[in-house]
Structure formats: structure tokens, C-alpha cells
Short mmCIF file of C-alpha atoms in Angstrom, two decimals:
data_model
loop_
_atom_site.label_atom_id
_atom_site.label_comp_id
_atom_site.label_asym_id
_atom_site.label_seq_id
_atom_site.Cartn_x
_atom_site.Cartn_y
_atom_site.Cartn_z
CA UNK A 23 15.33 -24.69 4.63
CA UNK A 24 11.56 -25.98 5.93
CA UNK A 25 8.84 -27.00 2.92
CA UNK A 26 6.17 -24.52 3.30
CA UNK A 27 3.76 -27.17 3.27
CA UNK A 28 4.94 -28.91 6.31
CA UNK A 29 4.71 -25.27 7.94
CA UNK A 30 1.01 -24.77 6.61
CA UNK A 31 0.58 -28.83 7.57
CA UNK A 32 1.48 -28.19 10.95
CA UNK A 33 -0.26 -24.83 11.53
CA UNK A 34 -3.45 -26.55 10.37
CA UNK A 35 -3.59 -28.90 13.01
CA UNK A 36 -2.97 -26.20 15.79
CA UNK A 37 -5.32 -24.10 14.04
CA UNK A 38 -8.26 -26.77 13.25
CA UNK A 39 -6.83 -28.45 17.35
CA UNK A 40 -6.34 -31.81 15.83
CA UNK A 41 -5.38 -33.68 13.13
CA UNK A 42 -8.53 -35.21 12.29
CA UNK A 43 -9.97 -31.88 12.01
CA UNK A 44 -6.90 -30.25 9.99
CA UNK A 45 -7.64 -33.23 7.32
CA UNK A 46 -10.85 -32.47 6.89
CA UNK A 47 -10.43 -29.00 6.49
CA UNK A 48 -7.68 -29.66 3.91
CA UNK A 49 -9.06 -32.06 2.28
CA UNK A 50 -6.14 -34.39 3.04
CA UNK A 51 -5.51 -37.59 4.18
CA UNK A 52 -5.07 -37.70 8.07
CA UNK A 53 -1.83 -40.14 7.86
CA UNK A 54 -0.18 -37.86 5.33
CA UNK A 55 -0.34 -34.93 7.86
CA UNK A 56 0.79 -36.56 11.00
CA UNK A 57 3.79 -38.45 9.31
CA UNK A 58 4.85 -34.71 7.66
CA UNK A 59 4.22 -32.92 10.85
CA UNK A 60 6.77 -36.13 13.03
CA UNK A 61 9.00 -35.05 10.31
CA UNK A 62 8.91 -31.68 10.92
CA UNK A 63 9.55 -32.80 14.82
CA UNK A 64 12.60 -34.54 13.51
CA UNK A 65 14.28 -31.94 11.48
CA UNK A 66 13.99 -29.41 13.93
CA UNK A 67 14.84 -31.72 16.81
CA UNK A 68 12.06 -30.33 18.94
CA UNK A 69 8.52 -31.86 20.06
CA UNK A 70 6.17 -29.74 18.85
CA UNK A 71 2.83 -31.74 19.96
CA UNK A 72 2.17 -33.69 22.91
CA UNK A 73 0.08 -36.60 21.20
CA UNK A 74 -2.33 -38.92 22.85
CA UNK A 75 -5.05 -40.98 22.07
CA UNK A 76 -7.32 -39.19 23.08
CA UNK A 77 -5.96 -35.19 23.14
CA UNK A 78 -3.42 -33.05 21.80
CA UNK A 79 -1.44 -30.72 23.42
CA UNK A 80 0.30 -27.92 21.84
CA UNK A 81 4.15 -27.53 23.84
CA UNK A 82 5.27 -24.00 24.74
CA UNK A 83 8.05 -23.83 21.81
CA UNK A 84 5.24 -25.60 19.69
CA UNK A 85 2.82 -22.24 20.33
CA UNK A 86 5.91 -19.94 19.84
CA UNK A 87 6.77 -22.15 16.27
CA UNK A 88 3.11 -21.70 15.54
CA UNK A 89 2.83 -18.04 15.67
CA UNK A 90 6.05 -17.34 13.35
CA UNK A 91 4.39 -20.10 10.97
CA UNK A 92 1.17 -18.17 11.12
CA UNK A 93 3.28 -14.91 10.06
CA UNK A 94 5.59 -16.49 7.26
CA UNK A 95 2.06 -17.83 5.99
CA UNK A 96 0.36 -14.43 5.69
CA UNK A 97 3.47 -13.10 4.08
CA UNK A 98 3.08 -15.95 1.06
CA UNK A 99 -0.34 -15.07 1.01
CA UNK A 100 0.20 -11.50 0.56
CA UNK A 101 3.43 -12.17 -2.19
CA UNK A 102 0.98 -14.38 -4.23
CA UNK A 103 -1.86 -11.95 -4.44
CA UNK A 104 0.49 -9.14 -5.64
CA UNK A 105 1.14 -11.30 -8.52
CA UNK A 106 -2.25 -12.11 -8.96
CA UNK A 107 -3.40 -8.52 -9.20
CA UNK A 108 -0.67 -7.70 -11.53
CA UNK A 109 -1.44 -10.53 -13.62
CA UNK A 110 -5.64 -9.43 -13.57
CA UNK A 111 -7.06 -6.74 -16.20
CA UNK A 112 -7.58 -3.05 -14.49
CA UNK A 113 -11.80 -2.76 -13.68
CA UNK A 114 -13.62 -1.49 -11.39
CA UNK A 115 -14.02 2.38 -9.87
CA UNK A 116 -11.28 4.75 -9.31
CA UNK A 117 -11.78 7.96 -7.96
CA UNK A 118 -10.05 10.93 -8.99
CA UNK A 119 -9.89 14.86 -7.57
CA UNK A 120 -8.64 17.58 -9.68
CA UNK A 121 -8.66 21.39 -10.22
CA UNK A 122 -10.88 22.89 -13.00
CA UNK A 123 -7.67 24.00 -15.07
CA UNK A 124 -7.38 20.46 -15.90
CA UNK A 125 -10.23 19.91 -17.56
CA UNK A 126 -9.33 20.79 -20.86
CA UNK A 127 -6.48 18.38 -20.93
CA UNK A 128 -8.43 15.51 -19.20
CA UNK A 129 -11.36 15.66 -22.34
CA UNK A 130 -8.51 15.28 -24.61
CA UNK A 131 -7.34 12.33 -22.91
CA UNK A 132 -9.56 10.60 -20.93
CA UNK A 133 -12.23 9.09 -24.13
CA UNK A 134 -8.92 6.85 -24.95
CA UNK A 135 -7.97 5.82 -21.70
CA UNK A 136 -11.79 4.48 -21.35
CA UNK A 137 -11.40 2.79 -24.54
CA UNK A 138 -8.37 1.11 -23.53
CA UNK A 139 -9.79 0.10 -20.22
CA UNK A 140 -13.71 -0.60 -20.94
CA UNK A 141 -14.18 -2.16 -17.77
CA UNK A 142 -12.94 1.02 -15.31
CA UNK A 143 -15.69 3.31 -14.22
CA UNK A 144 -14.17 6.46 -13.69
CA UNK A 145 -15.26 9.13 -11.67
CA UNK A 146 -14.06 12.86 -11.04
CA UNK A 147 -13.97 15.18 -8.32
CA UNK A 148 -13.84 19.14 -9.46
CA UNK A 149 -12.30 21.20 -6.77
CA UNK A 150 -9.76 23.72 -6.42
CA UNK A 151 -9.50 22.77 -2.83
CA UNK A 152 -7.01 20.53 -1.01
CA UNK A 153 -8.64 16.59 -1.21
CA UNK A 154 -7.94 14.02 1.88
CA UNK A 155 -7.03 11.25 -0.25
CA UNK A 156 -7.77 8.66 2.75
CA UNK A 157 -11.05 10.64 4.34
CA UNK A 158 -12.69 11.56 0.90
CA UNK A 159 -11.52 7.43 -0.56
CA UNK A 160 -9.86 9.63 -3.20
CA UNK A 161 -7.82 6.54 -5.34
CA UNK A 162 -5.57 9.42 -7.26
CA UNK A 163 -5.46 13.36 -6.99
CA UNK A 164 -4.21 15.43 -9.45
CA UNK A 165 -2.26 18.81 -8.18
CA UNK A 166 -0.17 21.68 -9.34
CA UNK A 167 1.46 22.90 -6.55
CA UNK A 168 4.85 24.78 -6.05
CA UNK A 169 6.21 22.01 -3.93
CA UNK A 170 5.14 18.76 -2.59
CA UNK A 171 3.28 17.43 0.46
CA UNK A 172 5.50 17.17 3.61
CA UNK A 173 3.25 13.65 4.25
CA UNK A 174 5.09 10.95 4.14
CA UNK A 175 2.02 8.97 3.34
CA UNK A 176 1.59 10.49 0.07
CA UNK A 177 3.34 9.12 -2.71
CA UNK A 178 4.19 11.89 -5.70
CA UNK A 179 4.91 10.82 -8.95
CA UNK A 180 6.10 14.00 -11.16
CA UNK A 181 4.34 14.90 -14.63
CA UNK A 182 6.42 17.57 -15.94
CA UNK A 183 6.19 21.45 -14.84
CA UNK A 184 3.71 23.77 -15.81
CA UNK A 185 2.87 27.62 -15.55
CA UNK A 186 0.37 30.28 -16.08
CA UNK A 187 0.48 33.09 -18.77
CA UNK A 188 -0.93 36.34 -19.56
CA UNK A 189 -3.52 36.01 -22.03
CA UNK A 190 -6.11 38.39 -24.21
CA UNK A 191 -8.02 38.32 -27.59
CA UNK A 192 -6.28 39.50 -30.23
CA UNK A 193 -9.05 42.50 -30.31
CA UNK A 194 -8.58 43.38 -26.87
CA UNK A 195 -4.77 43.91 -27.68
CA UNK A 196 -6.17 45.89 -31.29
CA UNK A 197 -8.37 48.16 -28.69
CA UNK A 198 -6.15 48.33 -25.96
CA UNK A 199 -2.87 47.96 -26.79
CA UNK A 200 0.37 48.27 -27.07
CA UNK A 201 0.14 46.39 -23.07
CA UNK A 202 3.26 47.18 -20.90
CA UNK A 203 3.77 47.15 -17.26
CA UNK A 204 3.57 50.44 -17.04
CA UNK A 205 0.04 50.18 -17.94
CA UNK A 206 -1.49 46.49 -17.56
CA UNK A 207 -2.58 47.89 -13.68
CA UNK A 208 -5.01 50.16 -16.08
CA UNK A 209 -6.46 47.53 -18.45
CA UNK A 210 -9.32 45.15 -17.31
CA UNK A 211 -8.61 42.33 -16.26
CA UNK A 212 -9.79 38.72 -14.94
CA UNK A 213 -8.16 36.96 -12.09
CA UNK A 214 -8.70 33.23 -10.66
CA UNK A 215 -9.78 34.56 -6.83
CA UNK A 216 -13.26 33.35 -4.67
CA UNK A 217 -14.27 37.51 -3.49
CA UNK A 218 -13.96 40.78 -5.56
CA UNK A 219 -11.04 42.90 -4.54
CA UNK A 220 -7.94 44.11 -5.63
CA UNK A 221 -5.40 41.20 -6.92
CA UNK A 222 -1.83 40.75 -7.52
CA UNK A 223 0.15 38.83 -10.58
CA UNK A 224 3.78 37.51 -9.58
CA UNK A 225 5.08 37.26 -12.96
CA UNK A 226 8.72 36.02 -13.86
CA UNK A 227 10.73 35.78 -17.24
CA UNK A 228 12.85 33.07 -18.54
CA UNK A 229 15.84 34.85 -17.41
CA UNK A 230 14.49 34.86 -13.63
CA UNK A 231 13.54 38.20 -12.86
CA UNK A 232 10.25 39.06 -10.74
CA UNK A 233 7.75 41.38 -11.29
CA UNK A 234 4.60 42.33 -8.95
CA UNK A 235 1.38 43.82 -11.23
CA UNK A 236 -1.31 44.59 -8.66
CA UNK A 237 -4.72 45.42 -10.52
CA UNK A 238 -8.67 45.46 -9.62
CA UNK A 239 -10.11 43.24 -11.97
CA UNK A 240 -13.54 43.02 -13.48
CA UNK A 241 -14.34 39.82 -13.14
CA UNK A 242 -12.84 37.45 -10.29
CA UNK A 243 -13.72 33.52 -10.36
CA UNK A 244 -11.99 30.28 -9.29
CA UNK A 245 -13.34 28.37 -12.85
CA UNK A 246 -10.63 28.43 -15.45
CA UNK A 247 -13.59 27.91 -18.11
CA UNK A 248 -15.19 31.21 -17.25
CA UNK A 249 -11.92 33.10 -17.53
CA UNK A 250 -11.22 31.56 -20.49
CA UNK A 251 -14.06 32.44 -22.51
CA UNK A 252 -14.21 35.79 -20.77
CA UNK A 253 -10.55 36.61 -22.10
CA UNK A 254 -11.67 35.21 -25.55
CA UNK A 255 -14.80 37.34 -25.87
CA UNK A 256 -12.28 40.33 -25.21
CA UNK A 257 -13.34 41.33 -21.54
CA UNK A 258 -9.60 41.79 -20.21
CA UNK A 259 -6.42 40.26 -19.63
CA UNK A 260 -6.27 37.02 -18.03
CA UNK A 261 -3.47 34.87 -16.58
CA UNK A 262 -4.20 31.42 -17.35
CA UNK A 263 -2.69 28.09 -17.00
CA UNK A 264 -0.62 27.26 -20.30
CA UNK A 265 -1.95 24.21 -20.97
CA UNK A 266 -5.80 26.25 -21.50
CA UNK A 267 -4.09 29.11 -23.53
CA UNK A 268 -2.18 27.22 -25.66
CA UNK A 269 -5.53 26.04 -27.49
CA UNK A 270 -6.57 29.93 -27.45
CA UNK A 271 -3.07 30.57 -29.44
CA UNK A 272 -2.97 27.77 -31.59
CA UNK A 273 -6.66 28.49 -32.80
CA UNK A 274 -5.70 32.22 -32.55
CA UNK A 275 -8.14 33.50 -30.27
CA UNK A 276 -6.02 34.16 -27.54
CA UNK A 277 -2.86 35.70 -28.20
CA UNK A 278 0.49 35.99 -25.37
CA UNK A 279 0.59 39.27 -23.58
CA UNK A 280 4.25 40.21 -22.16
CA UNK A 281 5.05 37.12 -24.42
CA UNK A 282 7.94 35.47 -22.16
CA UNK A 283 6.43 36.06 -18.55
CA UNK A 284 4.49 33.74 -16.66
CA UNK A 285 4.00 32.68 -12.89
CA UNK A 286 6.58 31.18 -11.45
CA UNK A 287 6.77 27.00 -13.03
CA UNK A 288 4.27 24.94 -10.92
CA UNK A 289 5.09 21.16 -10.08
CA UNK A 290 2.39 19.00 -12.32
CA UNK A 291 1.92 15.38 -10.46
CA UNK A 292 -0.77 12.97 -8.95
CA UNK A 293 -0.29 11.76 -5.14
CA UNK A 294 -1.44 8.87 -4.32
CA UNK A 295 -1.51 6.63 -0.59
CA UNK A 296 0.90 3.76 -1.37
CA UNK A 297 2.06 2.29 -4.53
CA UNK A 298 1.68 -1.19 -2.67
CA UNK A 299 -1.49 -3.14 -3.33
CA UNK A 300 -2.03 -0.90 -5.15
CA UNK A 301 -5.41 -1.99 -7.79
CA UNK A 302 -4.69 -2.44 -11.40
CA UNK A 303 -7.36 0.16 -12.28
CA UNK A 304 -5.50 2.72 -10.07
CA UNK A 305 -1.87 1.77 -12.05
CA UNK A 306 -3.19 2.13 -15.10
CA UNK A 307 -4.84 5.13 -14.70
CA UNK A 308 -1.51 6.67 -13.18
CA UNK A 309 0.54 5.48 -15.59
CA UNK A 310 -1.36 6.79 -18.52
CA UNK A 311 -1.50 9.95 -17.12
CA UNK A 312 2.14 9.43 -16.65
CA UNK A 313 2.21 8.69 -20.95
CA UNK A 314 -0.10 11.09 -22.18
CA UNK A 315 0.36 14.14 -19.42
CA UNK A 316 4.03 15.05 -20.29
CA UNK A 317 3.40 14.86 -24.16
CA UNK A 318 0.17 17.65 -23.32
CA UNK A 319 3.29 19.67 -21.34
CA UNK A 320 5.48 19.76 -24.06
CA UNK A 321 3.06 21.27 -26.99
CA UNK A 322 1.94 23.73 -24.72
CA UNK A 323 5.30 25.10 -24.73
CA UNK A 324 5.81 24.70 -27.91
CA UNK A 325 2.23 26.69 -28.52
CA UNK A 326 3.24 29.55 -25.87
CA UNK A 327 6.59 30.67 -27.72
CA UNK A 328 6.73 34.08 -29.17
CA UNK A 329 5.88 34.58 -32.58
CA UNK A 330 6.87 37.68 -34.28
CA UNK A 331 2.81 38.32 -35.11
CA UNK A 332 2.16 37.77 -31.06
CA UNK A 333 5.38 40.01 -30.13
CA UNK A 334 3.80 42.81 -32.86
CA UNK A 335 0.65 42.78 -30.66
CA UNK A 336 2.21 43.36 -27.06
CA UNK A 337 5.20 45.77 -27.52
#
């Protein structure tokens, strides 16, 4: 086994061409260098430098020995930041893209992760459309997608799973109801869609059977806020993503409608470009979403269950 410091000794007198100038540079005594660098020589029973009085010369195993040096050197350098990032306290920006239906969960959230971390300055990017984390310097992007990029670029790290579910006020289901199938196509209704037009629900129960609803709905937006106060102010049915209607049925201004089918489960999860070098701002913003996301998940589901009251309302 070498000393790394006769390696970095040695490659800063090729570096700096001489020793003279390597001591300087290194603020170390000239002797000390050229008596650990003749050791070197000696270990390795090769000459490494032609020495003279007045020049050095650099041998052809000597360049070669030089250039793996220089490598084994960047690699230390690289190991010993690591730590030192681990070891610093997350600041700085992160950048993060996410769909509209997660806004409700991220004000929940969000006010104690900035408390925890004063020193990140966070900012968001609203969009429903797919972000280019490397183009758009996008540090984390939160999706909900049925499967998972094919990039192998991309790292995923899993949240839990999440679905949407039909959704009206309880006086739309008074006025309207009792909903079925059979008539839903009838009712108004408010779908998550850019252009006006007819739209169709895939809708699936816990047992795993599929049912199309095709319907023309009266209003047709890509913001889950506007559907959800549309659906609370009684306008039609909506199918919303559980974690906004579970406020709507806790507070019990939404109720379920065809309590027990949703959309198909979605995949909840952030992608990210590498988890190497990765800034302690960035980890500690993915893992908290990692802490806090799953627990969000969970009462949603427990919020979306069927009540006797809710299964009165949509018979």
C-alpha cells in the first residue's frame, strides 16, 4: 500500500515541473519532498524523475504513474466532499415542479418543512405538464403517474399510491339523486380536460371490475381548485384526486358518489437526476416528503371509506 501523500508529493512536482516550485505551492519544505518522492522511487523500484541540476525530466512510466496518481487524487477529493456535504446544514434553492392536485397537500406541509430548514428557499413550479428535470434545472418533480419513466437517468423514489374519486355536494346528491350508472351520463358534471367536449371516466371498484361513464360535462378545466369548489357549490359531479376530496368529506361538503369506485390507483413519487452529490437541501426536501407524504395517503383513505350516511346519499 502507497501513502497518499507521497502520491499527492510526487504529482505536485510533475504538476508545479519542479520541486522548488511544488514546495512553494505546498507550502512545504523542498528537502521533505524530494527525500519522500526517492522513496517513492525505491518502493516501487522504478525511476520516476530524471534529476539534474539544472532540469527535470519526467520518464515515460513516470508520466503513465502520474496520470493514475492524478485519478486516485480526484477520487479522494470527490469521497471527502461527499462527507462534507453530508456533514453541512441543507440551504440554499431547490426547485420543485408539481401538478395543481398537489397543492392542497403541499400547504399542509410545506410551512413546517420551512421551519425546520430556515435557510432553504424554496420554489415551485405549477404544471400539469411533463417537466425536463435537467433542461428546466428542476432539483425534484413531483408526479402521479400510472407507471414510471423508462429513463434510466431518473431516479424514482415511491410515496405511496393514490386515486381519484367521484365527488358532489351533499345538495347536489339531495337534488339529483339517487346517482347510478345508469344515470350519472345525465347529471352535470366537471371533468379535469384543456377543450370542451365530450369526456370519459374509467372507474374501477375494490374488487377490480371496470366501468366506462362517458358524459358532456359543464365545466372542463385542468385546475383541481376550480373543480373543487365547483363540485362544492353543487354544479355537478366531479372526479377528483382523493387526497382534495377527503377534506370535502371530512368537513362534509363533499360527499362519495358510487362510494367504492375510483380511477384506477396512480403511482405517487418524486424523480429526481441522481441521488449522488446530491445537495443537502435537495435530501431533505425528498426525504420529508418521503415522512410526511405517506402519512397524507393514509388519512385520505381513511376519509374516503363509506359511511352508512354517504352510502344513504348515492344508492
Amino acid at each position: 500500500m502507497q501513502d497518499l501523500n507521497d502520491l499527492a508529493l510526487f504529482a505536485a512536482v510533475v504538476k508545479h515541473k519542479g520541486f522548488t516550485a511544488a514546495a512553494n505551492a505546498l507550502d512545504v519544505p523542498k528537502s521533505k519532498i524530494s527525500k519522500r518522492v526517492a522513496q517513492l522511487e525505491e518502493r516501487l523500484g522504478v525511476r520516476l524523475l530524471e534529476r539534474s541540476t539544472r532540469k527535470l525530466r519526467v520518464t515515460d512510466i513516470g508520466q503513465t504513474f502520474y496520470e493514475r496518481c492524478e485519478t486516485i487524487l480526484a477520487g479522494v477529493d470527490e469521497a471527502e466532499a461527499v462527507i462534507a456535504a453530508a456533514k453541512s446544514e441543507p440551504a440554499g434553492p431547490v426547485r420543485l415542479a408539481m401538478p395543481p392536485g398537489f397543492a392542497p397537500i403541499l400547504a399542509n406541509i410545506l410551512p413546517t418543512f420551512l421551519k425546520r430548514y430556515p435557510d432553504i428557499r424554496l420554489a415551485i413550479l405549477m404544471t400539469n405538464r411533463p417537466v425536463d428535470l435537467i433542461e428546466e434545472r428542476v432539483d425534484v418533480a413531483l408526479r402521479v403517474r400510472a407507471s414510471y419513466d423508462g429513463d434510466q437517468s431518473i431516479v424514482v423514489r415511491k410515496f405511496g399510491d393514490t386515486r381519484q374519486l367521484l365527488a358532489a355536494s351533499p345538495a347536489f346528491i339531495a337534488r339529483h339523486g339517487p346517482i347510478t350508472f345508469e344515470n350519472l351520463a345525465q347529471m352535470p358534471t366537471i371533468a379535469m380536460q384543456e377543450n370542451p367536449g365530450r369526456a370519459v371516466w374509467t372507474l374501477v371498484d375494490d374488487a377490480g371490475a371496470f366501468r366506462d361513464v362517458a358524459h358532456n360535462p359543464v365545466l372542463s378545466c385542468i385546475d383541481f381548485g376550480i373543480l373543487e369548489r365547483a363540485a362544492i357549490e353543487g354544479i355537478g359531479v366531479g372526479l377528483l384526486p382523493d387526497t382534495i376530496a377527503e377534506r370535502g368529506f371530512r368537513t362534509g361538503v363533499l360527499a362519495p358518489v358510487l362510494a367504492g369506485w375510483g380511477s384506477p390507483q396512480s403511482s405517487m413519487h418524486a424523480a429526481f437526476t441522481s441521488r449522488h452529490g446530491m445537495l443537502p437541501a435537495v435530501r431533505a426536501l425528498i426525504d420529508f416528503l418521503a415522512e410526511t407524504l405517506p402519512h397524507t395517503v393514509q388519512l385520505c383513505k381513511e376519509a374516503v371509506s363509506p359511511t352508512p350516511a354517504s352510502l344513504d346519499w348515492t344508492i
